[in-house]
Coordinates of C-alpha atoms in Angstrom, one line a residue:
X1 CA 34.7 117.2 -71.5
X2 CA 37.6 114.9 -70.7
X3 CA 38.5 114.0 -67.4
X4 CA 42.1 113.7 -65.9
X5 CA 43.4 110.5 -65.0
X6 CA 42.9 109.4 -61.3
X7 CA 46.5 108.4 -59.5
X8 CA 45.8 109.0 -56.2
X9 CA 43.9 105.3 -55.0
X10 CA 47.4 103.6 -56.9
X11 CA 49.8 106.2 -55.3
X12 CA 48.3 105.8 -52.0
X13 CA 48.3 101.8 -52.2
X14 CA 52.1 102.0 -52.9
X15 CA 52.8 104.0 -50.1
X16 CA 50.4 101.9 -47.7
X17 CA 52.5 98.8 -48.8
X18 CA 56.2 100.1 -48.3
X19 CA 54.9 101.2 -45.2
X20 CA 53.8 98.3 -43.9
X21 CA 56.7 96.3 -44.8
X22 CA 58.9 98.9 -43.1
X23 CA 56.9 98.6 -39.9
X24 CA 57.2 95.1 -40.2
X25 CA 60.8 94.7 -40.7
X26 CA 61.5 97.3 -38.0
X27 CA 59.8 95.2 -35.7
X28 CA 61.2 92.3 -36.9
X29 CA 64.7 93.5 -36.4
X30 CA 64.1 94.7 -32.4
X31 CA 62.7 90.9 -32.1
X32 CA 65.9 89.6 -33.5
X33 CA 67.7 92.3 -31.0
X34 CA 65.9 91.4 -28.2
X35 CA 66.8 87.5 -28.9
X36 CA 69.9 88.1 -29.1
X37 CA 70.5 89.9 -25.9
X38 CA 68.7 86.8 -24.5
X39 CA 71.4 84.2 -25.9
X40 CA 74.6 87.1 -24.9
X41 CA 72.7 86.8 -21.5
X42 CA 72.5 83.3 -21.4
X43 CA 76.1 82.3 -22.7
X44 CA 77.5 85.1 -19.9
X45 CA 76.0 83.3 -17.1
X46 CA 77.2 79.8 -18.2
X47 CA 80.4 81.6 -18.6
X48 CA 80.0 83.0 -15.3
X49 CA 78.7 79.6 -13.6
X50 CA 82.1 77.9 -15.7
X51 CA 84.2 80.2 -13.7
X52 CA 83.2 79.7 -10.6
X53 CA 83.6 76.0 -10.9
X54 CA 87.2 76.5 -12.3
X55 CA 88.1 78.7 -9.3
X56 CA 86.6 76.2 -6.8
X57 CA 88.6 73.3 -8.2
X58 CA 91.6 75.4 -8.5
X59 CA 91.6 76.5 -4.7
X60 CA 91.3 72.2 -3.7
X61 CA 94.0 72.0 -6.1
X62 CA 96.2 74.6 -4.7
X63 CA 95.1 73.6 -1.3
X64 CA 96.1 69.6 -1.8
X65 CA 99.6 71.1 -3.3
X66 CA 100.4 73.2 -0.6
X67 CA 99.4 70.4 1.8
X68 CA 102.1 68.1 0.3
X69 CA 104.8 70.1 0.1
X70 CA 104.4 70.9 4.4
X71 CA 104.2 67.6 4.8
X72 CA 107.5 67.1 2.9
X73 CA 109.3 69.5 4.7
X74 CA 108.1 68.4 7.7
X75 CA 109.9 64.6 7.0
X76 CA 113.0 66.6 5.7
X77 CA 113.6 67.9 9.2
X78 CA 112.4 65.3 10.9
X79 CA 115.4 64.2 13.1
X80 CA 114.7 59.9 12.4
X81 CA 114.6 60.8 8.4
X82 CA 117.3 62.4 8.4
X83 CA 119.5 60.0 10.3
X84 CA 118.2 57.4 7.9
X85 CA 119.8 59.7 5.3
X86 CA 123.0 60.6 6.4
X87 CA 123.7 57.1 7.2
X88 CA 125.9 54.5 5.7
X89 CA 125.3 51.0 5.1
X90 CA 124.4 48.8 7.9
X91 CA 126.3 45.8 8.7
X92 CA 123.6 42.7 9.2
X93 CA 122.8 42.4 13.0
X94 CA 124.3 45.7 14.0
X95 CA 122.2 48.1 15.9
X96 CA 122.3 50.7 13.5
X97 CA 119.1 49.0 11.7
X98 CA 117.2 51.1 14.6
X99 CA 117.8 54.2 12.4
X100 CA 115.9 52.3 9.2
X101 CA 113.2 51.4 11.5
X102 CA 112.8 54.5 13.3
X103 CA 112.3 56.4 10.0
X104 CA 110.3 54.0 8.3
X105 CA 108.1 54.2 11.4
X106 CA 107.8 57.8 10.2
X107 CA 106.8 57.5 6.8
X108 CA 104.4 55.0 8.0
X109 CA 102.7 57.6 10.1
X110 CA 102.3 60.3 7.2
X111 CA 101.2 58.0 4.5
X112 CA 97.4 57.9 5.7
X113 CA 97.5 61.9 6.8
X114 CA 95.7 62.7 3.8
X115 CA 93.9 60.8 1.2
X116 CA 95.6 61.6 -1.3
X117 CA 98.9 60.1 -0.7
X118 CA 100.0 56.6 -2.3
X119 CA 103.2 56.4 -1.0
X120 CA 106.4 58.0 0.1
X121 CA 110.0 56.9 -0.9
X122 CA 113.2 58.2 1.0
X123 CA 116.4 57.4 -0.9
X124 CA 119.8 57.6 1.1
X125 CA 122.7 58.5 -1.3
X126 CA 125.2 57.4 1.2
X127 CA 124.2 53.9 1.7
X128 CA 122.1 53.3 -1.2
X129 CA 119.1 52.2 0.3
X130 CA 115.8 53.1 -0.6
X131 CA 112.9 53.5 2.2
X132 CA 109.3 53.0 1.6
X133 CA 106.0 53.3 4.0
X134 CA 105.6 49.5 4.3
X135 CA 108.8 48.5 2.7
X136 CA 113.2 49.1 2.3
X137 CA 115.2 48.4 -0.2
X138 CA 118.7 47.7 0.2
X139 CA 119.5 46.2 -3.3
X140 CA 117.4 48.9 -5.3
X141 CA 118.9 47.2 -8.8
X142 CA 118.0 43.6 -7.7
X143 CA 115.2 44.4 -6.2
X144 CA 113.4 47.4 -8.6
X145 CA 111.2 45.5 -11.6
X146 CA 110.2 42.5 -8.7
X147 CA 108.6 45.0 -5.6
X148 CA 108.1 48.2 -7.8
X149 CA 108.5 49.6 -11.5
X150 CA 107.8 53.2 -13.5
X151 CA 106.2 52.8 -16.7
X152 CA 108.9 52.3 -19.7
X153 CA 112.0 52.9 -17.1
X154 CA 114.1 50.2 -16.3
X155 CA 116.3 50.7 -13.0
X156 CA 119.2 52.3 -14.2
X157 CA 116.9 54.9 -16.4
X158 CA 114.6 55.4 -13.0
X159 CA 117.7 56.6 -11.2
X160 CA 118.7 59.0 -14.0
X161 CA 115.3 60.6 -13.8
X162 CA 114.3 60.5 -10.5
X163 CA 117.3 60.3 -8.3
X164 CA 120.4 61.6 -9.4
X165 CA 119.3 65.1 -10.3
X166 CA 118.6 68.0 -7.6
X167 CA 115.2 68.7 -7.1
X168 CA 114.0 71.5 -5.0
X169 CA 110.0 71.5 -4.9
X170 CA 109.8 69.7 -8.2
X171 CA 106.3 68.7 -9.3
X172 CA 106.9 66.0 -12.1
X173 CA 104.5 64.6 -14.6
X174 CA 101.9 61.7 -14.3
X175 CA 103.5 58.2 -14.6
X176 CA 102.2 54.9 -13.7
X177 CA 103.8 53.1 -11.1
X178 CA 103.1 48.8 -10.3
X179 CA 103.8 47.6 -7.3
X180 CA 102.5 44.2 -5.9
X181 CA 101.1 43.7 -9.4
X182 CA 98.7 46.2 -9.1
X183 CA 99.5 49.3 -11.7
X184 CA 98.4 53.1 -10.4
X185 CA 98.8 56.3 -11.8
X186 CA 100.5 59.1 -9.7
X187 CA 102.2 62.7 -9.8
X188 CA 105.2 63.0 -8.2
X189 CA 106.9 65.6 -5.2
X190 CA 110.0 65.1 -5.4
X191 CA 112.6 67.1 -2.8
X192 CA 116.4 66.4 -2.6
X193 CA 118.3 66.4 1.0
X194 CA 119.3 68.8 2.9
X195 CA 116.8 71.2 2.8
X196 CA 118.8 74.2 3.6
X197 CA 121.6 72.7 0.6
X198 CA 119.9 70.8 -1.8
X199 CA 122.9 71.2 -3.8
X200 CA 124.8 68.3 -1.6
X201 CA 122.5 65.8 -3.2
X202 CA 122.9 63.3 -0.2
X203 CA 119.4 61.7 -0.6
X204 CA 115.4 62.1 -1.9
X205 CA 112.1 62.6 -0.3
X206 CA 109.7 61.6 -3.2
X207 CA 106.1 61.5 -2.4
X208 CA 103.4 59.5 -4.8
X209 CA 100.1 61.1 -5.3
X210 CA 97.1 59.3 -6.3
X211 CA 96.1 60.8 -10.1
X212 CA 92.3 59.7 -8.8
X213 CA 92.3 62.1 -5.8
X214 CA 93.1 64.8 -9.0
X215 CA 90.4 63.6 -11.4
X216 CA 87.6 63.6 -8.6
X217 CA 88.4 67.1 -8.2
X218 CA 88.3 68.0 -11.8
X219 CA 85.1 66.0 -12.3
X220 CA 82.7 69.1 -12.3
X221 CA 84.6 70.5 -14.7
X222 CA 83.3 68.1 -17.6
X223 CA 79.8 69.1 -18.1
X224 CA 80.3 69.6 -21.4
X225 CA 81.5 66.2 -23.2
X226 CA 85.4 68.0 -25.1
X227 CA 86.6 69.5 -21.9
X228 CA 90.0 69.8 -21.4
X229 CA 92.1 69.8 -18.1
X230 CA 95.9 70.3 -17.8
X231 CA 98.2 71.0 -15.1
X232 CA 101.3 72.5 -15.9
X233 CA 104.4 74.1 -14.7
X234 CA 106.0 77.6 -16.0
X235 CA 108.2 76.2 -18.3
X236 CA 105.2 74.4 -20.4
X237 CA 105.2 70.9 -18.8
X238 CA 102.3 69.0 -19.1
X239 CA 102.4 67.7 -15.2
X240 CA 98.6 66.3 -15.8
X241 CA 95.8 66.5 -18.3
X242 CA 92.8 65.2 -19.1
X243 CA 91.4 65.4 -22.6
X244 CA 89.7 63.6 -25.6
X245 CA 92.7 64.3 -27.9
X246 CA 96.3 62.6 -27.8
X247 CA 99.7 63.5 -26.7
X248 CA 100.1 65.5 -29.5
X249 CA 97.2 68.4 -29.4
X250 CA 98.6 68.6 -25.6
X251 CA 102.1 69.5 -27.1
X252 CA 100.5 72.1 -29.3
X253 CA 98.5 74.2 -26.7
X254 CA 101.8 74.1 -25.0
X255 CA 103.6 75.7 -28.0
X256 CA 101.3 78.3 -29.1
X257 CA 101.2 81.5 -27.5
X258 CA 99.0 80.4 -24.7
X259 CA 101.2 81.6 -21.9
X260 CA 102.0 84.9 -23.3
X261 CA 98.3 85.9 -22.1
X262 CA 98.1 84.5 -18.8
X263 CA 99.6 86.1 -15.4
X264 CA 101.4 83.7 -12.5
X265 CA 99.1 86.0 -10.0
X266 CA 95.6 86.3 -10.9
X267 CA 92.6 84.0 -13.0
X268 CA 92.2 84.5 -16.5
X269 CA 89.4 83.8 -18.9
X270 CA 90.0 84.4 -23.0
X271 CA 89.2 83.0 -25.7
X272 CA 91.8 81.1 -28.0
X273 CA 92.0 79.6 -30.8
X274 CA 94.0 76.4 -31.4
X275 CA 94.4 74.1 -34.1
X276 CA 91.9 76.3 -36.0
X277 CA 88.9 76.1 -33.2
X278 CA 87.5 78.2 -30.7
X279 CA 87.9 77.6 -26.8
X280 CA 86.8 79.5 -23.7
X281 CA 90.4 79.6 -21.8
X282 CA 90.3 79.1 -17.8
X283 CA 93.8 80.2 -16.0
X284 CA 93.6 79.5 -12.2
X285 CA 97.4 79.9 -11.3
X286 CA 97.9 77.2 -8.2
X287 CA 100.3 79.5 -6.2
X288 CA 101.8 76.9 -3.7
X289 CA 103.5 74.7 -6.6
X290 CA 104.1 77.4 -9.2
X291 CA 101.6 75.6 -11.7
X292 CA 98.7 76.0 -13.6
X293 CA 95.7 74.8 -14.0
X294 CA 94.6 75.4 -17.4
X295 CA 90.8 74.7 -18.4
X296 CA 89.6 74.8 -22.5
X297 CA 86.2 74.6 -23.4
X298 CA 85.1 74.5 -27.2
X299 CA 82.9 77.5 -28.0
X300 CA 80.8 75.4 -29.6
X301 CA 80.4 73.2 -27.2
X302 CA 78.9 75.8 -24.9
X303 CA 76.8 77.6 -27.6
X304 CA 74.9 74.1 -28.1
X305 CA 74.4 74.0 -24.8
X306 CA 72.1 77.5 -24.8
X307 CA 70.1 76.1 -28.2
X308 CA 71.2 78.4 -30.6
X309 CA 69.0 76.9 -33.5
X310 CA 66.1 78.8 -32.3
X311 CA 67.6 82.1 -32.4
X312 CA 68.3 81.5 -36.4
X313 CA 64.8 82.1 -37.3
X314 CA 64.5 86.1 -36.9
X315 CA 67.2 86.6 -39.1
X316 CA 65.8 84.2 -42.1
X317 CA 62.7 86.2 -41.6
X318 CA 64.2 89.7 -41.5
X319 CA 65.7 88.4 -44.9
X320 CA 62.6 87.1 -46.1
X321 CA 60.6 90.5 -45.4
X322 CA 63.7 92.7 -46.9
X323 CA 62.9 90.7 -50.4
X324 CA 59.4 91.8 -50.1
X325 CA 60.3 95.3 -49.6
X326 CA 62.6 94.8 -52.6
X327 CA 59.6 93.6 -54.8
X328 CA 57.1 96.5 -53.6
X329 CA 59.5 99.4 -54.1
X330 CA 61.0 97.7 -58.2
X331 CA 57.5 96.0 -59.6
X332 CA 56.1 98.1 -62.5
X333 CA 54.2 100.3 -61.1
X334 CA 55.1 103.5 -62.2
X335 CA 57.3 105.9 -60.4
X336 CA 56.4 106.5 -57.0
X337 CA 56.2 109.7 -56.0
X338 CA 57.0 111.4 -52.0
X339 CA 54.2 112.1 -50.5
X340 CA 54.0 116.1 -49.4
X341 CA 54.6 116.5 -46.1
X342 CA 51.7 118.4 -44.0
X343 CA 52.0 120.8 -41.6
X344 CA 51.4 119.2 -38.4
X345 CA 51.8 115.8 -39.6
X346 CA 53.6 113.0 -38.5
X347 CA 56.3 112.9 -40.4
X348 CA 57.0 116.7 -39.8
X349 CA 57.0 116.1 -36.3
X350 CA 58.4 112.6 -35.9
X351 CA 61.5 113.1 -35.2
X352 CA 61.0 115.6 -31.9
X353 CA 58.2 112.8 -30.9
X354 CA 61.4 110.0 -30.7
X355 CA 64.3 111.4 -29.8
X356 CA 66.4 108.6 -27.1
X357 CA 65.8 109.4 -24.2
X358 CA 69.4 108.5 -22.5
X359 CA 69.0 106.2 -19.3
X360 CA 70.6 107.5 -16.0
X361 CA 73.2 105.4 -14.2
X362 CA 72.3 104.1 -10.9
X363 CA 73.9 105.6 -8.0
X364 CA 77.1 104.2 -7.1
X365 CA 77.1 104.9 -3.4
X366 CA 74.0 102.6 -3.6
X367 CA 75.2 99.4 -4.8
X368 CA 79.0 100.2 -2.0
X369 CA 76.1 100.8 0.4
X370 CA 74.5 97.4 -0.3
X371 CA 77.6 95.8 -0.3
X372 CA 79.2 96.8 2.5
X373 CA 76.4 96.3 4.5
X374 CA 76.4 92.7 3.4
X375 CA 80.2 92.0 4.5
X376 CA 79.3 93.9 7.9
X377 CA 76.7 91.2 8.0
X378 CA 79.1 88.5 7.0
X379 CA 82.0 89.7 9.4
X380 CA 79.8 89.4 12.3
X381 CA 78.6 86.3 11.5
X382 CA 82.4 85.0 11.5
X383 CA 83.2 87.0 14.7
X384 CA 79.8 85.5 16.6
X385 CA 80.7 81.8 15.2
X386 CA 84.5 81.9 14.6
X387 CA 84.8 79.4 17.8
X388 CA 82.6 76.5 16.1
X389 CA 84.8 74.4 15.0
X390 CA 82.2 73.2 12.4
X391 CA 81.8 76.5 11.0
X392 CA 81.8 75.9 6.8
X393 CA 81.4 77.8 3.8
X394 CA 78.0 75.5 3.6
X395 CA 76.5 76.1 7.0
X396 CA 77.2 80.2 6.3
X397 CA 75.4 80.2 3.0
X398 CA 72.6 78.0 4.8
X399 CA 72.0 80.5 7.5
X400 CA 72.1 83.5 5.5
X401 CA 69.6 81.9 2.9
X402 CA 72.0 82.2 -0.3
X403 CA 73.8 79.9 -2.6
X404 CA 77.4 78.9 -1.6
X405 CA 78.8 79.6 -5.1
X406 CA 77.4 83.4 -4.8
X407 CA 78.7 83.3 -1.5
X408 CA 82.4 82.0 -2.4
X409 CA 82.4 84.8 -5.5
X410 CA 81.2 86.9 -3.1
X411 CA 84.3 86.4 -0.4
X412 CA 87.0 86.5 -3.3
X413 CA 85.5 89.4 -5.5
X414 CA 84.7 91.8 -1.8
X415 CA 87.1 91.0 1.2
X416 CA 89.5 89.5 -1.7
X417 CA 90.1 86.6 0.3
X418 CA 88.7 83.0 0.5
X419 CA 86.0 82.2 2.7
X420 CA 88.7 79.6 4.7
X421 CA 91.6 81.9 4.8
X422 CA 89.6 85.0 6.1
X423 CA 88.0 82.4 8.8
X424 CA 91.5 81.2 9.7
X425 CA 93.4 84.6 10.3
X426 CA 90.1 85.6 12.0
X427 CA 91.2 82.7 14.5
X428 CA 94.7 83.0 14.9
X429 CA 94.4 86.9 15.8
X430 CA 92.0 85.6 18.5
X431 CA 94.4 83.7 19.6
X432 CA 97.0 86.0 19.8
X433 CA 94.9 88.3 21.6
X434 CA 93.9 86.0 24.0
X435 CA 97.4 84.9 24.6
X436 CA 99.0 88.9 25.1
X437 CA 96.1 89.2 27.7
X438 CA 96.7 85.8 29.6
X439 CA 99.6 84.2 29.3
X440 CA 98.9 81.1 31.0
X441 CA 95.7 79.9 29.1
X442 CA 96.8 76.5 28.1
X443 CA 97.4 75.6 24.6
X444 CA 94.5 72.9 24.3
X445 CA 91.9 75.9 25.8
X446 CA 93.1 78.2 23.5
X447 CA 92.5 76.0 20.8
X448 CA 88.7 74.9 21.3
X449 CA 88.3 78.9 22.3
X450 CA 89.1 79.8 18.6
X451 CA 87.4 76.9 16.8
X452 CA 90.0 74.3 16.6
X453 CA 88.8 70.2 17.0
X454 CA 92.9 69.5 17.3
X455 CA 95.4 71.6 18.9
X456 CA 98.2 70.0 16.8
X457 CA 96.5 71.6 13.9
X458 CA 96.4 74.9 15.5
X459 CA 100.2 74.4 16.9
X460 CA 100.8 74.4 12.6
X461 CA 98.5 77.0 11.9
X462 CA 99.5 79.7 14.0
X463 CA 103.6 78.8 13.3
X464 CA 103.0 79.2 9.8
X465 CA 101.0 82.4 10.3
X466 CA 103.8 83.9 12.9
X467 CA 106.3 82.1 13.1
X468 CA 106.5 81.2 16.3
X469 CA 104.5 78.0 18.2
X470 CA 101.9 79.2 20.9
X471 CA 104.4 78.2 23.1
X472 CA 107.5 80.0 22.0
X473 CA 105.1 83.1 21.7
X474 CA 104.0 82.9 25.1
X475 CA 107.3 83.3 26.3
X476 CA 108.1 86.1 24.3
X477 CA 105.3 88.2 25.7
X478 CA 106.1 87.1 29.4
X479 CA 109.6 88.9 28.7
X480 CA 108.2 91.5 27.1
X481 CA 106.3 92.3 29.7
X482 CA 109.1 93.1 31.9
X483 CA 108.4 90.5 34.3
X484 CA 111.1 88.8 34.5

């Protein structure tokens, strides 16, 4: 009697192999998934954290501008400067050197107003003279290359750039500027009199920032080592930069369609290529001056910085395990045959057992619950301390027990306002109040009241807010009362 052949143990040990490699591979392959979500995870928050910095350093920015260009009009219209300007030349000994002194005097008062001033020049078309903080010139030719000189510009080239043209809120681009011997880099205001025509050209108001006041606010920005910083106007100047590369790579981010995907109103974030690399593109738009502040980061830079290298391995061994199941399923081994399927099996019922089950999206109303409780929270804490004249972004995020950068994204992306312009209106519409329901509250009280430390400052504020002094609004609510 002979007996059949015996294929089942062989058939059976084929099976139990390819299914073992397809386990392994399938679990292999959510690994590598899972990984992977990790590193998306990780690179988004970096990103995230990135942004943040970007928009703080491009509010001081925007802030330091906007500072400069009140302080300019303020000297514009101030009545000494402008007699200095509209004046002719001065005969020596006559009394009419009162008018140089007088407005020199007033230079010499802004110049240390803020920190990041260097100096101020006031040029007078009519007599010729230029005026300085500490200094005048009444011989500008005879006088330019021994007191003060621009890098590369002799004194008839300095007056072709700087003061023959009209400028009206021109930002120019970082020079160098020697004077005393000592060479400093600067970015230039410059403003040309009248302010109401600039068009008459009778003079200049040219203030010198310090480029160091600039780069300590950039500093955060270069945590990783090929940052690049630029500050440039809508028609592509390069007013500042900072970056590893020369004039040239500057000149090409400026040519390529960079612009075309950035807004004058609101931050951007993209990624660009340039020169044939990747960058993570930072926008802020610095409102006051009509620039930019433009941030690049190489890709690569910032994937480094997340240790990529590790998450290489799954896919070599998801390779690895796919040329195993390629050697199972070809060696000689006879054709493989498909199992039957059994009733009540596994296989028969597999798919029913492992359907997705779809995940349901939180409630909405929850999270605008959470929030707005939060910003109740927050806008009583403002109205409880709004008269401290301490009060700070720092101290807030101190007593609620949070981080200030959470905080400041927190302000912008929910009452879509910064921290120190909500806190600011929030004062001045005290003050307002409190002057429509008492009149004769004196200006100094109503300052400390709504958290001023000087009442000068809040004379500024609450002119630029409505256009009127505390004063000159007082009066117009005693005649509108009727009292007269």
């Amino acid at each position: 009697m002979v007996k059949a052949p015996f294929f089942g143990k062989k058939q059976h040990t084929c099976f139990f192999s390819l299914y073992t490699v397809a386990a392994v591979i399938i679990f292999v392959l959510l690994a590598a998934l899972i990984e992977y979500a990790v590193l998306y995870r990780s690179i988004r928050s970096k990103k995230n954290a990135y942004q943040n910095a970007v928009m703080q350093a491009g509010d001081r920015l925007n802030f330091t501008m906007r500072e400069m260009q009140r302080l300019s009009h303020m000297l514009m219209i101030n009545a000494d400067v402008q007699g200095f300007v509209t004046q002719g030349t001065v005969e020596q000994g006559s009394p009419d050197i009162q008018k140089i002194i007088d407005a020199q005097r007033q230079l010499s008062y802004v110049k240390p107003v803020h920190p990041v001033i260097e100096d101020i020049f006031v040029y007078s078309k009519t007599s010729d003279y230029l005026l300085e903080a500490d200094n005048a010139f009444f011989d500008i030719d005879a006088m330019y290359s021994s007191l003060f000189e621009f890098k590369d510009l002799n004194s008839g080239q300095w007056r072709s750039e700087y003061l023959r043209p009209v400028y009206m809120n021109k930002w120019m681009a970082e020079t160098s500027i020697t004077t005393n011997g000592v060479s400093r880099n600067v970015l230039i205001f410059s403003q040309t009199f009248p302010l109401q025509n600039s068009s008459a050209n009778t003079g200049k108001l040219m203030m010198l920032l310090k480029s160091s006041h600039f780069d300590s606010v950039i500093e955060p920005l270069f945590i990783y080592p090929k940052t690049q910083v630029f500050i440039a106007d809508s028609q592509k100047q390069v007013l500042f930069m900072r970056t590893p590369k020369d004039a040239s790579y500057a000149q090409s981010v400026m040519e390529s369609d960079f612009f075309d995907r950035t807004e004058t109103d609101s931050f951007a974030s993209f990624t660009h290529k340039i020169n044939g690399k990747k960058y993570l593109a930072f926008v802020r738009p610095l409102k006051a001056s009509n620039t930019f502040c433009i941030v690049l980061v190489p890709l690569a830079d910032m994937l480094k910085a997340v240790e990529v290298r590790r998450f290489v391995l799954p896919p070599l061994i998801l390779v690895l395990l796919f040329v195993c199941a390629f050697y199972f399923v070809k060696r000689p081994a006879g054709r493989l045959r498909f199992m039957p399927q059994r009733e009540g099996s596994f296989l028969q019922h597999g798919e029913e057992s492992f359907k997705p089950v779809q995940d349901t999206e939180p409630e909405a109303c929850t999270v605008q619950e959470a929030d707005s409780k939060t910003v109740g929270r927050i806008l009583s804490y403002i109205e409880d301390n709004y008269a401290n004249p301490l009060l700070n972004l720092s101290q807030m995020a101190e007593d609620f027990s949070i981080k200030e950068n959470f905080l400041y994204y927190f302000f912008r992306s929910r009452i879509h306002k910064s921290f120190a312009q909500y806190l600011e209106d929030f004062r001045l519409e005290k003050a307002k109040s409190i002057i429509e329901a008492d009149i004769k509250e004196p200006v100094h009280t109503l300052a400390e009241k709504c958290g001023y430390a000087n009442s000068q400052t809040f004379r500024r504020a609450f002119k630029k807010k409505y256009g009127l002094t505390p004063s000159e609004f007082k009066q117009r609510v005693f005649a509108e009362s009727g009292e007269l």
